């Protein structure tokens, strides 16, 4: 029978999505263990026709567990993922804790499954789930890179509230109601109004003027593609959208790739849907992508600021909680079976 599975951080937005996706994909688990902080331990969860009691996460939680899906923040992963791996459990970690660690594969199943070749459920090890904005960009850009090598990538992201957790989604809704009613705005999550506003991504600033979210895009892309020298820059913005990220991407090729060639590569790409109707002026929106598995690509056009077909612009939308986190992690877990 199938692997025994544990979910660490089951009460969070991604933890809840793990449960939905495991069910949707009929993941062949034999036992399910729901782990969270002491605060949530003891509460019951109806899932897959059974009542499950949430258990407190402890050092000994992973005995007999074959696969553990983590999404409880970097400090929890740093503390417990190595313990789980030592107990023989194979960890799929959605946090950023081990993404850049030597020997830890950073995997998007449609892009670089070979990076985790040989890993199996119940044989220990850690696989890192990339950052959501990296996954969404690379689902669309990798097929193009494989059709014609990319020299430089410029990404501007428009990131949903869900990336900052359920509390940020709740606050966006509350502030929107308050703003429409002309009431004072409740501000707990971000130090500025979120409703009817947008702002530089809330991750910490680093030494070079880029924030951590932008540097994740740069570093994770280089690791996933195995291209330490590829030129990448990113600007990450938080926008008042619930759960799907949007990203504007400009590519410069070493040689060239025409719009037709790009659309052909995208049409053949797994996990990618195209919305690119110029006559109807219809292109991807976050609401097209919300709660969907695929990333949605459109606005595919030759970059008129470059000679010939050496440049291309495109626009991508993807569900941050699903393909940006929980779905990608479950697809990684499927590669462990
Ligand atoms: C964000 N990438 O959207 C983060 C989520 N982990 O803020």
Coordinates of C-alpha atoms and ligand atoms in Angstrom, one line a residue:
X1 CA 0.0 0.0 0.0
X2 CA 1.0 3.7 -0.4
X3 CA 3.2 5.9 1.7
X4 CA 2.3 7.3 5.0
X5 CA 2.2 11.1 4.7
X6 CA 2.5 13.9 7.2
X7 CA 1.5 17.6 6.7
X8 CA 3.4 20.2 8.7
X9 CA 1.6 23.5 9.0
X10 CA -1.8 22.0 8.1
X11 CA -3.8 25.0 9.4
X12 CA -2.1 27.5 7.1
X13 CA -3.3 28.6 3.6
X14 CA -0.9 26.2 1.9
X15 CA -1.4 23.4 4.4
X16 CA -5.1 23.5 3.7
X17 CA -4.4 23.5 0.0
X18 CA -2.2 20.4 0.5
X19 CA -5.3 18.5 1.7
X20 CA -7.4 19.7 -1.2
X21 CA -4.8 18.8 -3.8
X22 CA -3.9 15.4 -2.3
X23 CA -7.6 14.6 -2.5
X24 CA -8.1 16.0 -6.0
X25 CA -5.2 14.0 -7.3
X26 CA -6.2 10.9 -5.4
X27 CA -2.7 10.7 -3.9
X28 CA -2.2 7.0 -2.9
X29 CA -1.4 7.6 0.8
X30 CA -1.8 4.8 3.4
X31 CA -1.9 7.0 6.5
X32 CA -2.3 10.8 7.0
X33 CA -0.8 12.7 9.9
X34 CA -1.7 16.4 10.4
X35 CA 0.8 18.3 12.4
X36 CA 0.7 21.9 13.6
X37 CA 1.7 24.0 16.6
X38 CA 0.5 23.2 20.2
X39 CA -2.1 26.0 19.7
X40 CA -3.9 23.9 17.0
X41 CA -3.2 20.4 18.4
X42 CA -6.4 18.5 19.4
X43 CA -8.7 20.2 16.9
X44 CA -10.5 18.0 14.4
X45 CA -10.4 18.1 10.6
X46 CA -12.9 16.4 8.3
X47 CA -10.9 15.2 5.3
X48 CA -11.2 12.4 2.7
X49 CA -14.2 10.9 4.6
X50 CA -12.5 10.7 7.9
X51 CA -12.2 12.8 11.1
X52 CA -8.5 13.6 11.7
X53 CA -7.1 15.0 15.0
X54 CA -4.4 17.6 14.5
X55 CA -1.3 16.6 16.5
X56 CA 1.4 18.8 17.9
X57 CA 4.6 18.9 15.9
X58 CA 7.5 17.4 18.0
X59 CA 10.9 15.9 17.3
X60 CA 9.4 12.4 17.3
X61 CA 6.5 13.2 14.9
X62 CA 8.1 11.5 11.9
X63 CA 8.7 7.9 13.0
X64 CA 7.0 5.7 10.3
X65 CA 6.3 8.6 8.1
X66 CA 7.4 8.2 4.4
X67 CA 6.7 11.7 3.0
X68 CA 6.3 15.0 4.9
X69 CA 5.0 18.1 3.2
X70 CA 6.2 21.2 5.1
X71 CA 4.7 24.7 4.9
X72 CA 5.1 26.2 8.3
X73 CA 7.8 28.8 7.8
X74 CA 11.5 28.7 7.5
X75 CA 12.3 28.3 11.2
X76 CA 10.0 25.3 11.6
X77 CA 11.6 23.7 8.5
X78 CA 15.1 24.4 9.7
X79 CA 14.4 22.7 13.0
X80 CA 12.3 19.7 12.0
X81 CA 13.0 18.9 8.3
X82 CA 16.5 17.4 9.1
X83 CA 15.0 15.4 12.0
X84 CA 12.4 14.0 9.7
X85 CA 14.9 13.2 7.0
X86 CA 17.1 11.4 9.6
X87 CA 14.1 9.4 10.7
X88 CA 13.9 8.1 7.1
X89 CA 11.1 10.5 6.0
X90 CA 11.4 12.2 2.7
X91 CA 10.7 15.9 3.1
X92 CA 9.1 18.2 0.5
X93 CA 9.7 21.7 1.9
X94 CA 7.7 24.7 0.7
X95 CA 9.8 27.1 2.8
X96 CA 12.9 28.9 1.6
X97 CA 15.0 27.2 4.3
X98 CA 16.9 24.8 2.1
X99 CA 16.3 26.0 -1.5
X100 CA 19.8 27.1 -2.0
X101 CA 21.5 24.4 0.0
X102 CA 24.1 22.2 -1.7
X103 CA 22.7 18.7 -2.3
X104 CA 19.0 19.8 -1.9
X105 CA 17.2 19.6 -5.3
X106 CA 15.0 22.6 -6.0
X107 CA 12.3 21.2 -8.3
X108 CA 9.5 22.1 -10.6
X109 CA 8.3 18.7 -11.9
X110 CA 7.6 20.0 -15.4
X111 CA 11.0 21.7 -15.6
X112 CA 13.7 19.8 -13.8
X113 CA 12.5 16.4 -12.4
X114 CA 15.9 14.9 -13.1
X115 CA 17.3 17.0 -10.2
X116 CA 15.6 14.6 -7.7
X117 CA 16.3 11.4 -9.6
X118 CA 16.8 8.4 -7.3
X119 CA 14.9 9.9 -4.4
X120 CA 12.1 7.8 -3.1
X121 CA 9.5 8.1 -0.3
X122 CA 10.7 6.7 3.0
X123 CA 14.4 6.9 2.1
X124 CA 15.1 10.3 3.8
X125 CA 16.3 13.5 2.0
X126 CA 14.9 16.9 1.5
X127 CA 13.4 18.3 -1.8
X128 CA 12.8 22.1 -1.8
X129 CA 9.8 23.7 -3.4
X130 CA 10.8 26.9 -5.2
X131 CA 9.2 30.3 -4.4
X132 CA 5.8 30.8 -5.9
X133 CA 6.8 33.7 -8.2
X134 CA 9.8 31.6 -9.5
X135 CA 7.6 28.6 -10.2
X136 CA 5.0 30.7 -12.1
X137 CA 7.6 32.5 -14.2
X138 CA 9.6 29.4 -15.0
X139 CA 6.6 27.3 -16.0
X140 CA 6.1 29.7 -18.9
X141 CA 9.8 30.7 -19.6
X142 CA 11.5 27.3 -19.5
X143 CA 9.9 26.0 -22.7
X144 CA 11.1 29.1 -24.4
X145 CA 14.6 28.8 -23.0
X146 CA 14.7 25.2 -24.3
X147 CA 13.6 26.4 -27.7
X148 CA 16.2 29.2 -27.9
X149 CA 18.7 29.9 -25.1
X150 CA 17.8 33.0 -23.0
X151 CA 20.5 35.5 -22.4
X152 CA 18.6 37.9 -20.1
X153 CA 15.3 37.9 -18.3
X154 CA 13.5 40.9 -16.8
X155 CA 10.5 40.1 -14.5
X156 CA 8.0 42.5 -12.9
X157 CA 5.6 40.7 -10.6
X158 CA 2.1 41.7 -9.3
X159 CA 1.8 39.4 -6.3
X160 CA -1.4 38.3 -4.6
X161 CA -2.3 38.6 -0.9
X162 CA -2.2 34.9 -0.4
X163 CA 1.6 35.0 -0.7
X164 CA 1.6 36.8 2.6
X165 CA -0.8 34.2 4.2
X166 CA -4.4 33.9 5.1
X167 CA -4.2 36.9 7.5
X168 CA -3.2 39.1 4.6
X169 CA -6.1 37.8 2.5
X170 CA -8.5 38.5 5.4
X171 CA -7.0 42.0 5.9
X172 CA -7.4 42.9 2.2
X173 CA -11.1 41.9 2.3
X174 CA -11.6 43.9 5.6
X175 CA -9.8 47.0 4.4
X176 CA -11.8 46.9 1.1
X177 CA -15.1 46.9 3.0
X178 CA -13.8 49.6 5.3
X179 CA -12.6 51.8 2.4
X180 CA -15.9 51.4 0.6
X181 CA -17.8 52.3 3.8
X182 CA -15.5 55.3 4.4
X183 CA -14.5 53.7 7.8
X184 CA -11.0 53.9 9.3
X185 CA -8.7 51.3 7.7
X186 CA -7.5 48.4 9.9
X187 CA -3.8 48.0 9.4
X188 CA -2.2 44.9 11.1
X189 CA -0.2 43.0 8.4
X190 CA 1.4 45.8 6.3
X191 CA 2.5 49.3 7.5
X192 CA 0.3 50.9 4.7
X193 CA -3.1 50.6 3.3
X194 CA -3.5 47.5 1.0
X195 CA -7.0 48.0 -0.4
X196 CA -7.0 50.1 -3.6
X197 CA -3.2 50.4 -3.3
X198 CA 0.0 48.5 -4.2
X199 CA 3.5 48.5 -2.8
X200 CA 7.0 47.1 -3.1
X201 CA 7.0 43.4 -1.9
X202 CA 7.0 43.2 1.9
X203 CA 10.0 40.9 2.1
X204 CA 13.1 42.4 3.7
X205 CA 15.5 44.6 1.7
X206 CA 18.9 43.2 1.0
X207 CA 22.2 45.0 0.6
X208 CA 22.0 45.7 -3.1
X209 CA 18.6 47.5 -3.0
X210 CA 16.7 44.3 -4.1
X211 CA 14.3 42.7 -1.7
X212 CA 14.5 39.0 -0.8
X213 CA 11.6 38.0 -3.1
X214 CA 13.5 39.5 -6.1
X215 CA 16.7 37.8 -5.1
X216 CA 14.9 34.5 -4.8
X217 CA 13.7 34.8 -8.4
X218 CA 17.3 35.5 -9.5
X219 CA 19.1 32.8 -7.4
X220 CA 16.4 30.0 -7.7
X221 CA 16.1 30.4 -11.5
X222 CA 19.9 30.0 -11.9
X223 CA 19.8 26.8 -9.6
X224 CA 16.8 25.3 -11.3
X225 CA 18.2 25.8 -14.8
X226 CA 21.8 25.1 -13.8
X227 CA 22.8 28.4 -15.4
X228 CA 24.8 30.4 -12.8
X229 CA 25.6 33.2 -15.3
X230 CA 22.2 33.9 -16.8
X231 CA 21.3 37.6 -16.5
X232 CA 18.1 38.1 -14.5
X233 CA 16.6 41.1 -12.8
X234 CA 13.2 41.4 -11.0
X235 CA 10.9 43.9 -9.4
X236 CA 8.3 42.3 -7.1
X237 CA 5.2 44.2 -6.1
X238 CA 2.3 43.3 -3.8
X239 CA -1.1 44.1 -5.4
X240 CA -4.7 43.9 -4.1
X241 CA -5.5 40.6 -5.7
X242 CA -6.5 37.5 -3.6
X243 CA -4.6 34.4 -4.7
X244 CA -3.1 34.5 -8.1
X245 CA 0.2 36.2 -9.1
X246 CA 0.7 38.0 -12.4
X247 CA 4.1 38.6 -13.9
X248 CA 5.3 40.7 -16.9
X249 CA 8.4 39.1 -18.4
X250 CA 10.8 40.3 -21.0
X251 CA 13.3 37.9 -22.6
X252 CA 16.5 38.5 -24.6
X253 CA 17.7 35.4 -26.5
X254 CA 21.3 34.6 -27.4
X255 CA 19.9 34.0 -30.9
X256 CA 16.2 34.6 -31.6
X257 CA 12.7 33.1 -31.1
X258 CA 9.7 34.4 -33.1
X259 CA 6.2 34.9 -31.7
X260 CA 5.0 31.8 -33.7
X261 CA 7.9 29.7 -32.4
X262 CA 7.2 30.9 -28.8
X263 CA 3.5 30.1 -29.1
X264 CA 4.3 26.7 -30.5
X265 CA 6.6 25.9 -27.6
X266 CA 4.0 27.2 -25.1
X267 CA 1.2 25.2 -26.7
X268 CA 3.3 22.0 -26.2
X269 CA 4.3 22.8 -22.6
X270 CA 2.8 20.8 -19.8
X271 CA 0.9 22.8 -17.2
X272 CA 0.6 25.9 -19.4
X273 CA -2.6 27.3 -20.9
X274 CA -2.6 30.1 -23.5
X275 CA -5.0 33.1 -23.5
X276 CA -3.7 35.3 -26.3
X277 CA -6.6 36.7 -28.3
X278 CA -5.5 40.0 -29.8
X279 CA -8.7 40.5 -31.8
X280 CA -10.8 40.3 -28.6
X281 CA -8.0 42.0 -26.5
X282 CA -8.3 39.0 -24.1
X283 CA -5.3 37.9 -22.1
X284 CA -4.6 36.1 -18.8
X285 CA -6.0 37.6 -15.6
X286 CA -5.5 36.5 -12.0
X287 CA -9.1 35.4 -11.8
X288 CA -8.5 33.1 -14.8
X289 CA -5.7 31.4 -12.9
X290 CA -7.3 31.3 -9.4
X291 CA -7.9 27.8 -8.1
X292 CA -6.6 26.3 -11.4
X293 CA -3.6 24.0 -11.9
X294 CA -2.1 25.6 -15.0
X295 CA -0.3 28.9 -15.5
X296 CA -1.9 31.1 -18.1
X297 CA 0.3 32.9 -20.7
X298 CA -0.6 35.7 -23.1
X299 CA 0.6 39.1 -24.6
X300 CA 3.3 37.0 -26.4
X301 CA 4.9 39.5 -28.8
X302 CA 8.2 40.4 -30.4
X303 CA 10.1 43.0 -28.3
X304 CA 10.2 46.0 -30.6
X305 CA 13.1 47.5 -28.7
X306 CA 15.3 44.6 -29.9
X307 CA 16.7 43.7 -33.4
X308 CA 14.8 41.0 -35.3
X309 CA 13.4 38.2 -33.0
X310 CA 16.1 38.5 -30.4
X311 CA 13.6 39.8 -27.8
X312 CA 10.1 38.6 -26.6
X313 CA 7.5 40.0 -24.1
X314 CA 4.9 37.9 -22.3
X315 CA 2.4 38.0 -19.4
X316 CA 1.8 35.1 -17.0
X317 CA -0.8 34.5 -14.3
X318 CA -0.7 31.5 -11.9
X319 CA -2.4 30.5 -8.7
X320 CA 0.1 31.3 -5.8
X321 CA -1.3 28.7 -3.4
X322 CA -1.8 26.0 -5.9
X323 CA 0.9 25.7 -8.6
X324 CA 2.9 28.3 -6.7
X325 CA 3.0 26.1 -3.6
X326 CA 0.7 23.1 -2.8
X327 CA 0.2 21.6 -6.2
X328 CA 3.9 21.8 -7.1
X329 CA 4.8 20.1 -3.8
X330 CA 2.3 17.3 -4.3
X331 CA 3.6 16.8 -7.9
X332 CA 7.1 16.5 -6.3
X333 CA 5.7 14.0 -3.9
X334 CA 4.3 12.0 -6.8
X335 CA 7.8 11.7 -8.2
X336 CA 8.8 10.0 -5.0
X337 CA 6.4 7.1 -5.5
Ligands
LIG1 C1 4.9 35.9 -1.5 N1 6.5 34.4 -2.5 O1 4.2 35.9 -2.4 C2 5.8 34.7 -1.2 C3 5.0 33.6 -0.7 N2 5.9 32.6 -0.1 O2 5.0 36.8 -0.7

